[in-house]
């Protein structure tokens, strides 16, 4: 008696990508017995070889997130534009959105009417399994970009923020030696001459903090004044 050949997923090939629709949704999939195509890019820097493909045409312009956060194996997730697997243009990618988990999450600025190609792959070639691919629009903080920095004032004060859906900008510097990934911006004009302290010591995550000046308005390059990570050997930034 012989064994039957493995059956690859129906969306194993780029040309057979599964159609997604709607501003948000979720779809089940599997990388078991999936394969890699000739000329296919390596997704999110991994060496996986079990990719499956989806295609989604944005119904509206705006920020959208795709994720595989509920998966039980180490995924690589990537989004591209293009009509051939060997001539794709990279849009966004991620591996391990949460360093304690295995799922991936990415966010990008979708353009209405544009068709995006989404690859779900294993990050390591030996992994495979079932997953759920989810997508939904996201609300970006108003001070996500340097040009839209939130004004703060006074010799002392407190302001609340949330960088959950924040992002980094092209050419943004690394703050306190950490790769910029979810930065928010504020602007403050000194009303006195002397030392001043800024801190995020009550943050619920491991934050970094940096201060810059620029004499040419809200744009890069920036002149670094001070920066900090892990004040007092703790987990939150202060300087």
PDB file of C-alpha atoms in Angstrom:
ATOM      1  CA  UNK A   1       0.000   0.000   0.000  1.00  0.00           C
ATOM      2  CA  UNK A   2       1.267   3.471  -0.878  1.00  0.00           C
ATOM      3  CA  UNK A   3       0.573   6.872   0.634  1.00  0.00           C
ATOM      4  CA  UNK A   4      -1.317   9.635  -1.153  1.00  0.00           C
ATOM      5  CA  UNK A   5       0.662  12.753  -2.128  1.00  0.00           C
ATOM      6  CA  UNK A   6       0.265  15.771   0.131  1.00  0.00           C
ATOM      7  CA  UNK A   7      -2.455  18.193  -0.898  1.00  0.00           C
ATOM      8  CA  UNK A   8      -1.246  21.788  -0.898  1.00  0.00           C
ATOM      9  CA  UNK A   9      -3.692  24.538   0.166  1.00  0.00           C
ATOM     10  CA  UNK A  10      -5.793  25.947  -2.673  1.00  0.00           C
ATOM     11  CA  UNK A  11      -4.107  29.354  -2.233  1.00  0.00           C
ATOM     12  CA  UNK A  12      -0.568  27.973  -2.135  1.00  0.00           C
ATOM     13  CA  UNK A  13       0.367  29.697  -5.394  1.00  0.00           C
ATOM     14  CA  UNK A  14       0.467  33.481  -5.834  1.00  0.00           C
ATOM     15  CA  UNK A  15      -1.722  33.192  -8.932  1.00  0.00           C
ATOM     16  CA  UNK A  16      -4.367  31.347  -6.875  1.00  0.00           C
ATOM     17  CA  UNK A  17      -4.505  33.871  -4.031  1.00  0.00           C
ATOM     18  CA  UNK A  18      -7.706  33.715  -1.997  1.00  0.00           C
ATOM     19  CA  UNK A  19      -9.917  36.790  -2.408  1.00  0.00           C
ATOM     20  CA  UNK A  20     -10.695  38.854   0.706  1.00  0.00           C
ATOM     21  CA  UNK A  21     -13.337  41.562   0.792  1.00  0.00           C
ATOM     22  CA  UNK A  22     -14.697  44.205   3.100  1.00  0.00           C
ATOM     23  CA  UNK A  23     -13.143  46.824   5.349  1.00  0.00           C
ATOM     24  CA  UNK A  24     -12.661  44.205   8.054  1.00  0.00           C
ATOM     25  CA  UNK A  25     -13.008  40.482   8.519  1.00  0.00           C
ATOM     26  CA  UNK A  26     -11.332  37.215   9.403  1.00  0.00           C
ATOM     27  CA  UNK A  27     -10.561  34.073   7.423  1.00  0.00           C
ATOM     28  CA  UNK A  28      -9.131  30.688   8.419  1.00  0.00           C
ATOM     29  CA  UNK A  29      -6.140  29.237   6.624  1.00  0.00           C
ATOM     30  CA  UNK A  30      -3.302  26.732   6.868  1.00  0.00           C
ATOM     31  CA  UNK A  31       0.330  26.527   5.794  1.00  0.00           C
ATOM     32  CA  UNK A  32       0.442  22.728   6.102  1.00  0.00           C
ATOM     33  CA  UNK A  33       1.930  21.272   2.892  1.00  0.00           C
ATOM     34  CA  UNK A  34       2.247  24.747   1.359  1.00  0.00           C
ATOM     35  CA  UNK A  35       5.309  25.486  -0.778  1.00  0.00           C
ATOM     36  CA  UNK A  36       7.556  28.323  -1.896  1.00  0.00           C
ATOM     37  CA  UNK A  37       7.567  29.565  -5.508  1.00  0.00           C
ATOM     38  CA  UNK A  38      10.508  30.464  -7.705  1.00  0.00           C
ATOM     39  CA  UNK A  39      11.262  34.185  -7.386  1.00  0.00           C
ATOM     40  CA  UNK A  40       9.096  34.598  -4.289  1.00  0.00           C
ATOM     41  CA  UNK A  41      10.477  37.100  -1.733  1.00  0.00           C
ATOM     42  CA  UNK A  42      11.466  36.046   1.761  1.00  0.00           C
ATOM     43  CA  UNK A  43       8.738  37.356   4.027  1.00  0.00           C
ATOM     44  CA  UNK A  44       9.615  39.473   7.094  1.00  0.00           C
ATOM     45  CA  UNK A  45      13.212  38.277   6.943  1.00  0.00           C
ATOM     46  CA  UNK A  46      12.329  34.643   7.658  1.00  0.00           C
ATOM     47  CA  UNK A  47      13.423  31.489   5.894  1.00  0.00           C
ATOM     48  CA  UNK A  48      10.000  29.882   5.787  1.00  0.00           C
ATOM     49  CA  UNK A  49       8.971  27.980   2.697  1.00  0.00           C
ATOM     50  CA  UNK A  50       5.265  27.302   3.303  1.00  0.00           C
ATOM     51  CA  UNK A  51       3.533  30.489   2.167  1.00  0.00           C
ATOM     52  CA  UNK A  52      -0.096  30.916   1.212  1.00  0.00           C
ATOM     53  CA  UNK A  53      -1.520  33.974  -0.531  1.00  0.00           C
ATOM     54  CA  UNK A  54      -4.488  36.322  -0.246  1.00  0.00           C
ATOM     55  CA  UNK A  55      -5.535  39.376  -2.235  1.00  0.00           C
ATOM     56  CA  UNK A  56      -7.513  42.325  -0.907  1.00  0.00           C
ATOM     57  CA  UNK A  57      -8.695  45.457  -2.704  1.00  0.00           C
ATOM     58  CA  UNK A  58      -8.997  48.382  -0.314  1.00  0.00           C
ATOM     59  CA  UNK A  59     -12.597  49.715  -0.238  1.00  0.00           C
ATOM     60  CA  UNK A  60     -11.407  53.043   1.208  1.00  0.00           C
ATOM     61  CA  UNK A  61      -8.205  54.925   1.927  1.00  0.00           C
ATOM     62  CA  UNK A  62      -6.821  54.822   5.460  1.00  0.00           C
ATOM     63  CA  UNK A  63      -4.725  52.865   7.898  1.00  0.00           C
ATOM     64  CA  UNK A  64      -5.496  49.145   8.064  1.00  0.00           C
ATOM     65  CA  UNK A  65      -4.008  46.331  10.147  1.00  0.00           C
ATOM     66  CA  UNK A  66      -3.617  42.639   9.259  1.00  0.00           C
ATOM     67  CA  UNK A  67      -2.662  40.057  11.858  1.00  0.00           C
ATOM     68  CA  UNK A  68      -2.211  36.379  12.687  1.00  0.00           C
ATOM     69  CA  UNK A  69      -2.027  36.997  16.436  1.00  0.00           C
ATOM     70  CA  UNK A  70      -4.117  33.966  17.386  1.00  0.00           C
ATOM     71  CA  UNK A  71      -1.840  31.461  15.665  1.00  0.00           C
ATOM     72  CA  UNK A  72       0.028  28.752  17.555  1.00  0.00           C
ATOM     73  CA  UNK A  73       3.112  28.649  15.294  1.00  0.00           C
ATOM     74  CA  UNK A  74       5.709  31.264  14.389  1.00  0.00           C
ATOM     75  CA  UNK A  75       4.329  33.187  11.417  1.00  0.00           C
ATOM     76  CA  UNK A  76       5.734  35.696   8.975  1.00  0.00           C
ATOM     77  CA  UNK A  77       3.256  38.179   7.485  1.00  0.00           C
ATOM     78  CA  UNK A  78       3.863  40.471   4.521  1.00  0.00           C
ATOM     79  CA  UNK A  79       1.903  42.754   2.198  1.00  0.00           C
ATOM     80  CA  UNK A  80       2.876  43.697  -1.346  1.00  0.00           C
ATOM     81  CA  UNK A  81       1.529  45.255  -4.507  1.00  0.00           C
ATOM     82  CA  UNK A  82       2.170  43.827  -7.956  1.00  0.00           C
ATOM     83  CA  UNK A  83       0.862  41.264 -10.384  1.00  0.00           C
ATOM     84  CA  UNK A  84       3.713  38.713 -10.453  1.00  0.00           C
ATOM     85  CA  UNK A  85       5.373  36.897  -7.572  1.00  0.00           C
ATOM     86  CA  UNK A  86       8.888  37.815  -8.752  1.00  0.00           C
ATOM     87  CA  UNK A  87       8.211  41.559  -9.276  1.00  0.00           C
ATOM     88  CA  UNK A  88       6.373  42.517  -6.097  1.00  0.00           C
ATOM     89  CA  UNK A  89       6.706  45.867  -4.332  1.00  0.00           C
ATOM     90  CA  UNK A  90       7.011  45.567  -0.557  1.00  0.00           C
ATOM     91  CA  UNK A  91       4.441  47.486   1.511  1.00  0.00           C
ATOM     92  CA  UNK A  92       4.759  46.132   5.072  1.00  0.00           C
ATOM     93  CA  UNK A  93       5.840  43.000   6.942  1.00  0.00           C
ATOM     94  CA  UNK A  94       6.132  41.660  10.460  1.00  0.00           C
ATOM     95  CA  UNK A  95       7.301  38.720  12.503  1.00  0.00           C
ATOM     96  CA  UNK A  96       6.312  38.419  16.186  1.00  0.00           C
ATOM     97  CA  UNK A  97       4.372  41.611  16.866  1.00  0.00           C
ATOM     98  CA  UNK A  98       4.438  40.635  20.532  1.00  0.00           C
ATOM     99  CA  UNK A  99       7.847  39.321  21.560  1.00  0.00           C
ATOM    100  CA  UNK A 100       6.184  36.864  23.943  1.00  0.00           C
ATOM    101  CA  UNK A 101       3.944  35.330  21.282  1.00  0.00           C
ATOM    102  CA  UNK A 102       4.184  33.783  17.843  1.00  0.00           C
ATOM    103  CA  UNK A 103       1.671  35.815  15.823  1.00  0.00           C
ATOM    104  CA  UNK A 104       2.383  38.687  13.461  1.00  0.00           C
ATOM    105  CA  UNK A 105       0.730  42.065  12.958  1.00  0.00           C
ATOM    106  CA  UNK A 106       1.351  44.877  10.507  1.00  0.00           C
ATOM    107  CA  UNK A 107      -0.239  48.184   9.599  1.00  0.00           C
ATOM    108  CA  UNK A 108      -0.066  50.288   6.442  1.00  0.00           C
ATOM    109  CA  UNK A 109      -1.790  53.177   4.688  1.00  0.00           C
ATOM    110  CA  UNK A 110      -4.174  51.568   2.210  1.00  0.00           C
ATOM    111  CA  UNK A 111      -5.243  53.422  -0.944  1.00  0.00           C
ATOM    112  CA  UNK A 112      -8.819  52.940  -2.119  1.00  0.00           C
ATOM    113  CA  UNK A 113      -9.030  50.690  -5.190  1.00  0.00           C
ATOM    114  CA  UNK A 114      -5.506  49.292  -4.808  1.00  0.00           C
ATOM    115  CA  UNK A 115      -5.149  45.513  -4.712  1.00  0.00           C
ATOM    116  CA  UNK A 116      -2.760  44.238  -2.055  1.00  0.00           C
ATOM    117  CA  UNK A 117      -1.178  40.786  -2.000  1.00  0.00           C
ATOM    118  CA  UNK A 118      -0.868  39.253   1.471  1.00  0.00           C
ATOM    119  CA  UNK A 119       1.486  36.375   2.230  1.00  0.00           C
ATOM    120  CA  UNK A 120       1.203  34.259   5.369  1.00  0.00           C
ATOM    121  CA  UNK A 121       4.268  32.100   5.795  1.00  0.00           C
ATOM    122  CA  UNK A 122       6.092  30.175   8.481  1.00  0.00           C
ATOM    123  CA  UNK A 123       9.046  32.122   9.844  1.00  0.00           C
ATOM    124  CA  UNK A 124      11.117  28.943  10.171  1.00  0.00           C
ATOM    125  CA  UNK A 125      11.033  26.329   7.434  1.00  0.00           C
ATOM    126  CA  UNK A 126      10.155  23.561   9.883  1.00  0.00           C
ATOM    127  CA  UNK A 127       6.947  25.226  11.149  1.00  0.00           C
ATOM    128  CA  UNK A 128       3.434  24.881   9.771  1.00  0.00           C
ATOM    129  CA  UNK A 129      -0.124  24.930  11.021  1.00  0.00           C
ATOM    130  CA  UNK A 130      -3.537  26.525  10.979  1.00  0.00           C
ATOM    131  CA  UNK A 131      -4.042  30.263  11.428  1.00  0.00           C
ATOM    132  CA  UNK A 132      -6.669  32.994  11.307  1.00  0.00           C
ATOM    133  CA  UNK A 133      -5.910  36.073   9.220  1.00  0.00           C
ATOM    134  CA  UNK A 134      -7.745  39.161  10.482  1.00  0.00           C
ATOM    135  CA  UNK A 135      -7.938  42.681   9.088  1.00  0.00           C
ATOM    136  CA  UNK A 136      -9.578  45.920  10.199  1.00  0.00           C
ATOM    137  CA  UNK A 137      -9.160  49.692   9.902  1.00  0.00           C
ATOM    138  CA  UNK A 138      -7.251  51.390  12.712  1.00  0.00           C
ATOM    139  CA  UNK A 139      -7.318  54.882  14.204  1.00  0.00           C
ATOM    140  CA  UNK A 140      -3.895  56.498  14.214  1.00  0.00           C
ATOM    141  CA  UNK A 141      -3.003  58.962  17.021  1.00  0.00           C
ATOM    142  CA  UNK A 142      -3.198  62.581  15.880  1.00  0.00           C
ATOM    143  CA  UNK A 143       0.426  63.196  16.959  1.00  0.00           C
ATOM    144  CA  UNK A 144       1.889  60.131  15.279  1.00  0.00           C
ATOM    145  CA  UNK A 145       4.032  62.283  12.949  1.00  0.00           C
ATOM    146  CA  UNK A 146       6.581  64.950  13.886  1.00  0.00           C
ATOM    147  CA  UNK A 147       4.808  67.532  11.735  1.00  0.00           C
ATOM    148  CA  UNK A 148       1.637  67.020  13.796  1.00  0.00           C
ATOM    149  CA  UNK A 149       3.340  67.100  17.213  1.00  0.00           C
ATOM    150  CA  UNK A 150       0.970  67.894  20.074  1.00  0.00           C
ATOM    151  CA  UNK A 151       1.695  71.244  21.741  1.00  0.00           C
ATOM    152  CA  UNK A 152       2.325  71.193  25.508  1.00  0.00           C
ATOM    153  CA  UNK A 153       3.058  74.240  27.655  1.00  0.00           C
ATOM    154  CA  UNK A 154       3.953  75.432  31.130  1.00  0.00           C
ATOM    155  CA  UNK A 155       6.889  74.987  33.488  1.00  0.00           C
ATOM    156  CA  UNK A 156       5.277  71.789  34.804  1.00  0.00           C
ATOM    157  CA  UNK A 157       2.480  69.575  33.564  1.00  0.00           C
ATOM    158  CA  UNK A 158       1.187  66.157  32.624  1.00  0.00           C
ATOM    159  CA  UNK A 159      -0.294  64.823  29.389  1.00  0.00           C
ATOM    160  CA  UNK A 160      -1.677  61.391  28.571  1.00  0.00           C
ATOM    161  CA  UNK A 161      -0.956  59.468  25.380  1.00  0.00           C
ATOM    162  CA  UNK A 162      -1.378  56.056  23.782  1.00  0.00           C
ATOM    163  CA  UNK A 163       1.001  54.750  21.108  1.00  0.00           C
ATOM    164  CA  UNK A 164      -0.874  51.502  20.434  1.00  0.00           C
ATOM    165  CA  UNK A 165      -1.432  52.369  16.754  1.00  0.00           C
ATOM    166  CA  UNK A 166       1.508  54.740  16.324  1.00  0.00           C
ATOM    167  CA  UNK A 167       4.236  54.153  13.752  1.00  0.00           C
ATOM    168  CA  UNK A 168       7.656  55.382  12.677  1.00  0.00           C
ATOM    169  CA  UNK A 169       8.385  57.777   9.819  1.00  0.00           C
ATOM    170  CA  UNK A 170      10.875  57.556   6.977  1.00  0.00           C
ATOM    171  CA  UNK A 171      14.302  58.725   8.227  1.00  0.00           C
ATOM    172  CA  UNK A 172      13.102  58.977  11.832  1.00  0.00           C
ATOM    173  CA  UNK A 173      16.056  58.627  14.226  1.00  0.00           C
ATOM    174  CA  UNK A 174      16.435  55.799  16.699  1.00  0.00           C
ATOM    175  CA  UNK A 175      15.386  57.104  20.102  1.00  0.00           C
ATOM    176  CA  UNK A 176      17.679  56.179  22.999  1.00  0.00           C
ATOM    177  CA  UNK A 177      19.253  53.486  20.855  1.00  0.00           C
ATOM    178  CA  UNK A 178      15.946  51.737  20.178  1.00  0.00           C
ATOM    179  CA  UNK A 179      14.548  51.227  16.671  1.00  0.00           C
ATOM    180  CA  UNK A 180      11.670  53.656  16.174  1.00  0.00           C
ATOM    181  CA  UNK A 181       8.464  51.698  15.728  1.00  0.00           C
ATOM    182  CA  UNK A 182       5.565  53.371  17.535  1.00  0.00           C
ATOM    183  CA  UNK A 183       6.558  56.940  18.345  1.00  0.00           C
ATOM    184  CA  UNK A 184       4.376  59.896  19.340  1.00  0.00           C
ATOM    185  CA  UNK A 185       5.532  63.508  19.162  1.00  0.00           C
ATOM    186  CA  UNK A 186       5.109  66.594  21.372  1.00  0.00           C
ATOM    187  CA  UNK A 187       6.462  70.140  21.099  1.00  0.00           C
ATOM    188  CA  UNK A 188       7.321  72.393  24.040  1.00  0.00           C
ATOM    189  CA  UNK A 189       8.722  75.927  24.085  1.00  0.00           C
ATOM    190  CA  UNK A 190      10.782  76.750  27.193  1.00  0.00           C
ATOM    191  CA  UNK A 191       9.541  79.758  29.151  1.00  0.00           C
ATOM    192  CA  UNK A 192      12.672  79.857  31.327  1.00  0.00           C
ATOM    193  CA  UNK A 193      16.368  79.041  31.222  1.00  0.00           C
ATOM    194  CA  UNK A 194      17.500  76.102  33.348  1.00  0.00           C
ATOM    195  CA  UNK A 195      17.295  72.364  33.821  1.00  0.00           C
ATOM    196  CA  UNK A 196      14.033  70.557  33.047  1.00  0.00           C
ATOM    197  CA  UNK A 197      12.973  66.920  33.397  1.00  0.00           C
ATOM    198  CA  UNK A 198      10.547  64.926  31.247  1.00  0.00           C
ATOM    199  CA  UNK A 199       9.515  61.401  32.203  1.00  0.00           C
ATOM    200  CA  UNK A 200       7.245  58.464  31.383  1.00  0.00           C
ATOM    201  CA  UNK A 201       7.891  56.588  34.611  1.00  0.00           C
ATOM    202  CA  UNK A 202       4.243  55.530  35.011  1.00  0.00           C
ATOM    203  CA  UNK A 203       4.022  53.958  31.529  1.00  0.00           C
ATOM    204  CA  UNK A 204       2.657  50.408  31.341  1.00  0.00           C
ATOM    205  CA  UNK A 205       5.267  49.341  28.756  1.00  0.00           C
ATOM    206  CA  UNK A 206       9.033  49.671  28.314  1.00  0.00           C
ATOM    207  CA  UNK A 207       9.226  53.169  26.864  1.00  0.00           C
ATOM    208  CA  UNK A 208      12.100  55.257  25.512  1.00  0.00           C
ATOM    209  CA  UNK A 209      12.198  59.052  25.612  1.00  0.00           C
ATOM    210  CA  UNK A 210      14.151  61.567  23.537  1.00  0.00           C
ATOM    211  CA  UNK A 211      14.284  65.366  23.144  1.00  0.00           C
ATOM    212  CA  UNK A 212      15.382  67.223  20.011  1.00  0.00           C
ATOM    213  CA  UNK A 213      15.577  70.740  18.616  1.00  0.00           C
ATOM    214  CA  UNK A 214      15.323  71.960  15.059  1.00  0.00           C
ATOM    215  CA  UNK A 215      15.812  75.471  13.700  1.00  0.00           C
ATOM    216  CA  UNK A 216      14.024  74.818  10.424  1.00  0.00           C
ATOM    217  CA  UNK A 217      10.567  73.786  11.565  1.00  0.00           C
ATOM    218  CA  UNK A 218       8.980  70.384  12.121  1.00  0.00           C
ATOM    219  CA  UNK A 219      11.068  68.233   9.821  1.00  0.00           C
ATOM    220  CA  UNK A 220      14.196  66.100   9.804  1.00  0.00           C
ATOM    221  CA  UNK A 221      17.108  66.260  10.503  1.00  0.00           C
ATOM    222  CA  UNK A 222      16.801  66.765  14.248  1.00  0.00           C
ATOM    223  CA  UNK A 223      19.418  67.833  16.774  1.00  0.00           C
ATOM    224  CA  UNK A 224      19.460  65.467  19.739  1.00  0.00           C
ATOM    225  CA  UNK A 225      19.387  67.160  23.159  1.00  0.00           C
ATOM    226  CA  UNK A 226      18.818  64.267  25.580  1.00  0.00           C
ATOM    227  CA  UNK A 227      17.481  60.712  25.651  1.00  0.00           C
ATOM    228  CA  UNK A 228      16.876  57.874  28.074  1.00  0.00           C
ATOM    229  CA  UNK A 229      15.738  54.273  28.419  1.00  0.00           C
ATOM    230  CA  UNK A 230      15.087  52.441  31.690  1.00  0.00           C
ATOM    231  CA  UNK A 231      15.506  55.169  34.300  1.00  0.00           C
ATOM    232  CA  UNK A 232      16.745  54.021  37.707  1.00  0.00           C
ATOM    233  CA  UNK A 233      17.251  50.511  36.253  1.00  0.00           C
ATOM    234  CA  UNK A 234      13.489  50.296  35.786  1.00  0.00           C
ATOM    235  CA  UNK A 235      11.498  49.706  32.646  1.00  0.00           C
ATOM    236  CA  UNK A 236      10.230  53.194  31.815  1.00  0.00           C
ATOM    237  CA  UNK A 237      12.025  56.115  30.251  1.00  0.00           C
ATOM    238  CA  UNK A 238      12.939  59.380  31.904  1.00  0.00           C
ATOM    239  CA  UNK A 239      15.272  62.290  31.095  1.00  0.00           C
TER     240      UNK A 239
END
